Amino acid sequence: MPAAPPPHAGGMPHPTARTARTARPADVLAVAALAAAVPVLTWYAVGDLSVQGTDLDHAYRAPELPAWADAGLVAAALLAAGLAAARLLRPAGLLRRDRRWWGVLLPAAATGLLAGWGVRVATAGVIGANIGAGLVLLVGVPLGGALLLWAVGRAGVLLRRPASTT
């Protein structure tokens, strides 16, 4: 029987082609599912931001969905977020094996928060001009785009590099 390779710095076994892989496809899918669930859950948590009154102006009109579709969308987002978090945070999960993935998950989640909140602001019924919708377009969209580009770029880098041994 061949002897195991000696431990290297830090007392951990030397990474091999099998152990050096940082993320499995299911891990990457869990990160994506969590990032996709955050805007839906934020949208639901923020709620309608329209002012009270009649004859309201809208910068953008939200699509009219039946109540069952709203509930189903939120339930699916909660389920996806719960399953993804359970996969990522379990003792052998990606975020515990390789903490560098927090640099992907946090910007992706921040993008989702901006998106969910921004949709509620942009579709709010107001009296007069919806200045918040303009601010979302001028500040929120570029910021969310930059955060999302960072998350995708960082994920690409991490998928090409071996896992950190520290």
GROMACS .gro file of C-alpha atoms in nm:
model
  166
    1MET     CA    1   0.000   0.000   0.000
    2PRO     CA    2   0.155   0.338  -0.098
    3ALA     CA    3   0.229   0.578   0.184
    4ALA     CA    4   0.027   0.898   0.208
    5PRO     CA    5   0.210   1.211   0.101
    6PRO     CA    6   0.362   1.401   0.392
    7PRO     CA    7   0.175   1.700   0.527
    8HIS     CA    8   0.291   2.038   0.404
    9ALA     CA    9   0.275   2.377   0.572
   10GLY     CA   10  -0.004   2.401   0.825
   11GLY     CA   11  -0.019   2.025   0.889
   12MET     CA   12  -0.277   1.970   0.616
   13PRO     CA   13  -0.229   1.698   0.355
   14HIS     CA   14  -0.081   1.806   0.026
   15PRO     CA   15  -0.358   1.908  -0.213
   16THR     CA   16  -0.410   1.667  -0.498
   17ALA     CA   17  -0.616   1.702  -0.811
   18ARG     CA   18  -0.910   1.556  -0.622
   19THR     CA   19  -0.885   1.759  -0.300
   20ALA     CA   20  -0.773   2.085  -0.459
   21ARG     CA   21  -1.105   2.152  -0.627
   22THR     CA   22  -1.275   2.425  -0.432
   23ALA     CA   23  -1.632   2.418  -0.561
   24ARG     CA   24  -1.851   2.140  -0.687
   25PRO     CA   25  -2.120   2.217  -0.947
   26ALA     CA   26  -2.390   2.184  -0.678
   27ASP     CA   27  -2.205   2.445  -0.468
   28VAL     CA   28  -2.199   2.692  -0.757
   29LEU     CA   29  -2.568   2.623  -0.819
   30ALA     CA   30  -2.640   2.691  -0.451
   31VAL     CA   31  -2.459   3.027  -0.469
   32ALA     CA   32  -2.660   3.116  -0.781
   33ALA     CA   33  -2.989   3.004  -0.622
   34LEU     CA   34  -2.924   3.214  -0.315
   35ALA     CA   35  -2.835   3.515  -0.529
   36ALA     CA   36  -3.156   3.467  -0.731
   37ALA     CA   37  -3.374   3.431  -0.421
   38VAL     CA   38  -3.252   3.748  -0.247
   39PRO     CA   39  -3.422   4.000  -0.481
   40VAL     CA   40  -3.756   3.818  -0.458
   41LEU     CA   41  -3.740   3.803  -0.079
   42THR     CA   42  -3.631   4.167  -0.057
   43TRP     CA   43  -3.912   4.272  -0.291
   44TYR     CA   44  -4.159   4.089  -0.067
   45ALA     CA   45  -4.015   4.224   0.259
   46VAL     CA   46  -4.012   4.586   0.140
   47GLY     CA   47  -4.373   4.576   0.024
   48ASP     CA   48  -4.560   4.836  -0.177
   49LEU     CA   49  -4.411   5.184  -0.136
   50SER     CA   50  -4.697   5.372  -0.304
   51VAL     CA   51  -4.833   5.677  -0.128
   52GLN     CA   52  -5.196   5.689  -0.020
   53GLY     CA   53  -5.433   5.850  -0.260
   54THR     CA   54  -5.592   5.823  -0.599
   55ASP     CA   55  -5.468   5.921  -0.941
   56LEU     CA   56  -5.111   5.823  -0.867
   57ASP     CA   57  -4.827   5.855  -1.116
   58HIS     CA   58  -4.596   5.564  -1.188
   59ALA     CA   59  -4.249   5.574  -1.341
   60TYR     CA   60  -4.296   5.203  -1.416
   61ARG     CA   61  -4.597   4.984  -1.357
   62ALA     CA   62  -4.544   4.658  -1.175
   63PRO     CA   63  -4.692   4.356  -1.352
   64GLU     CA   64  -5.026   4.250  -1.212
   65LEU     CA   65  -4.990   3.900  -1.070
   66PRO     CA   66  -5.261   3.702  -0.896
   67ALA     CA   67  -5.214   3.653  -0.522
   68TRP     CA   68  -5.138   3.282  -0.568
   69ALA     CA   69  -4.852   3.365  -0.806
   70ASP     CA   70  -4.703   3.614  -0.559
   71ALA     CA   71  -4.727   3.357  -0.280
   72GLY     CA   72  -4.579   3.083  -0.499
   73LEU     CA   73  -4.288   3.304  -0.606
   74VAL     CA   74  -4.206   3.396  -0.247
   75ALA     CA   75  -4.242   3.035  -0.130
   76ALA     CA   76  -4.009   2.915  -0.408
   77ALA     CA   77  -3.755   3.185  -0.317
   78LEU     CA   78  -3.771   3.090   0.052
   79LEU     CA   79  -3.724   2.723  -0.034
   80ALA     CA   80  -3.434   2.798  -0.269
   81ALA     CA   81  -3.266   3.026  -0.015
   82GLY     CA   82  -3.310   2.774   0.266
   83LEU     CA   83  -3.173   2.481   0.067
   84ALA     CA   84  -2.884   2.687  -0.069
   85ALA     CA   85  -2.791   2.821   0.275
   86ALA     CA   86  -2.810   2.471   0.422
   87ARG     CA   87  -2.577   2.340   0.150
   88LEU     CA   88  -2.329   2.626   0.177
   89LEU     CA   89  -2.315   2.656   0.556
   90ARG     CA   90  -2.314   2.290   0.658
   91PRO     CA   91  -1.992   2.169   0.826
   92ALA     CA   92  -1.848   2.044   0.494
   93GLY     CA   93  -2.009   2.324   0.293
   94LEU     CA   94  -1.833   2.548   0.045
   95LEU     CA   95  -1.825   2.855   0.269
   96ARG     CA   96  -1.656   2.657   0.545
   97ARG     CA   97  -1.415   2.473   0.312
   98ASP     CA   98  -1.307   2.785   0.127
   99ARG     CA   99  -1.385   3.122   0.283
  100ARG     CA  100  -1.285   3.304  -0.036
  101TRP     CA  101  -1.634   3.227  -0.168
  102TRP     CA  102  -1.778   3.485   0.070
  103GLY     CA  103  -1.628   3.734  -0.177
  104VAL     CA  104  -1.869   3.596  -0.436
  105LEU     CA  105  -2.178   3.545  -0.222
  106LEU     CA  106  -2.185   3.880  -0.043
  107PRO     CA  107  -2.163   4.103  -0.354
  108ALA     CA  108  -2.420   3.881  -0.529
  109ALA     CA  109  -2.656   3.911  -0.232
  110ALA     CA  110  -2.601   4.287  -0.216
  111THR     CA  111  -2.695   4.307  -0.584
  112GLY     CA  112  -3.014   4.116  -0.504
  113LEU     CA  113  -3.096   4.353  -0.220
  114LEU     CA  114  -3.049   4.652  -0.449
  115ALA     CA  115  -3.260   4.491  -0.721
  116GLY     CA  116  -3.550   4.395  -0.495
  117TRP     CA  117  -3.558   4.733  -0.325
  118GLY     CA  118  -3.504   4.921  -0.652
  119VAL     CA  119  -3.800   4.753  -0.821
  120ARG     CA  120  -4.025   4.853  -0.532
  121VAL     CA  121  -3.902   5.214  -0.547
  122ALA     CA  122  -3.932   5.237  -0.925
  123THR     CA  123  -4.285   5.092  -0.934
  124ALA     CA  124  -4.421   5.295  -0.641
  125GLY     CA  125  -4.721   5.510  -0.712
  126VAL     CA  126  -4.651   5.874  -0.622
  127ILE     CA  127  -4.802   6.216  -0.666
  128GLY     CA  128  -4.589   6.392  -0.926
  129ALA     CA  129  -4.246   6.269  -1.031
  130ASN     CA  130  -4.092   5.955  -0.885
  131ILE     CA  131  -3.748   6.090  -0.801
  132GLY     CA  132  -3.657   5.762  -0.632
  133ALA     CA  133  -3.694   5.579  -0.964
  134GLY     CA  134  -3.443   5.816  -1.121
  135LEU     CA  135  -3.199   5.763  -0.836
  136VAL     CA  136  -3.235   5.387  -0.868
  137LEU     CA  137  -3.149   5.415  -1.238
  138LEU     CA  138  -2.860   5.657  -1.187
  139VAL     CA  139  -2.702   5.501  -0.878
  140GLY     CA  140  -2.854   5.160  -0.809
  141VAL     CA  141  -2.820   5.006  -1.154
  142PRO     CA  142  -2.450   5.092  -1.201
  143LEU     CA  143  -2.369   4.991  -0.843
  144GLY     CA  144  -2.561   4.663  -0.876
  145GLY     CA  145  -2.395   4.597  -1.211
  146ALA     CA  146  -2.049   4.655  -1.064
  147LEU     CA  147  -2.123   4.426  -0.768
  148LEU     CA  148  -2.256   4.155  -0.997
  149LEU     CA  149  -1.956   4.180  -1.230
  150TRP     CA  150  -1.727   4.150  -0.928
  151ALA     CA  151  -1.913   3.841  -0.803
  152VAL     CA  152  -1.908   3.669  -1.142
  153GLY     CA  153  -1.544   3.757  -1.202
  154ARG     CA  154  -1.441   3.640  -0.858
  155ALA     CA  155  -1.631   3.314  -0.906
  156GLY     CA  156  -1.450   3.260  -1.236
  157VAL     CA  157  -1.114   3.315  -1.067
  158LEU     CA  158  -1.197   3.080  -0.780
  159LEU     CA  159  -1.318   2.808  -1.014
  160ARG     CA  160  -0.982   2.812  -1.193
  161ARG     CA  161  -0.763   2.813  -0.878
  162PRO     CA  162  -0.709   2.529  -0.634
  163ALA     CA  163  -0.862   2.550  -0.289
  164SER     CA  164  -0.680   2.749  -0.027
  165THR     CA  165  -0.501   2.528   0.223
  166THR     CA  166  -0.509   2.785   0.502
   0.00000   0.00000   0.00000
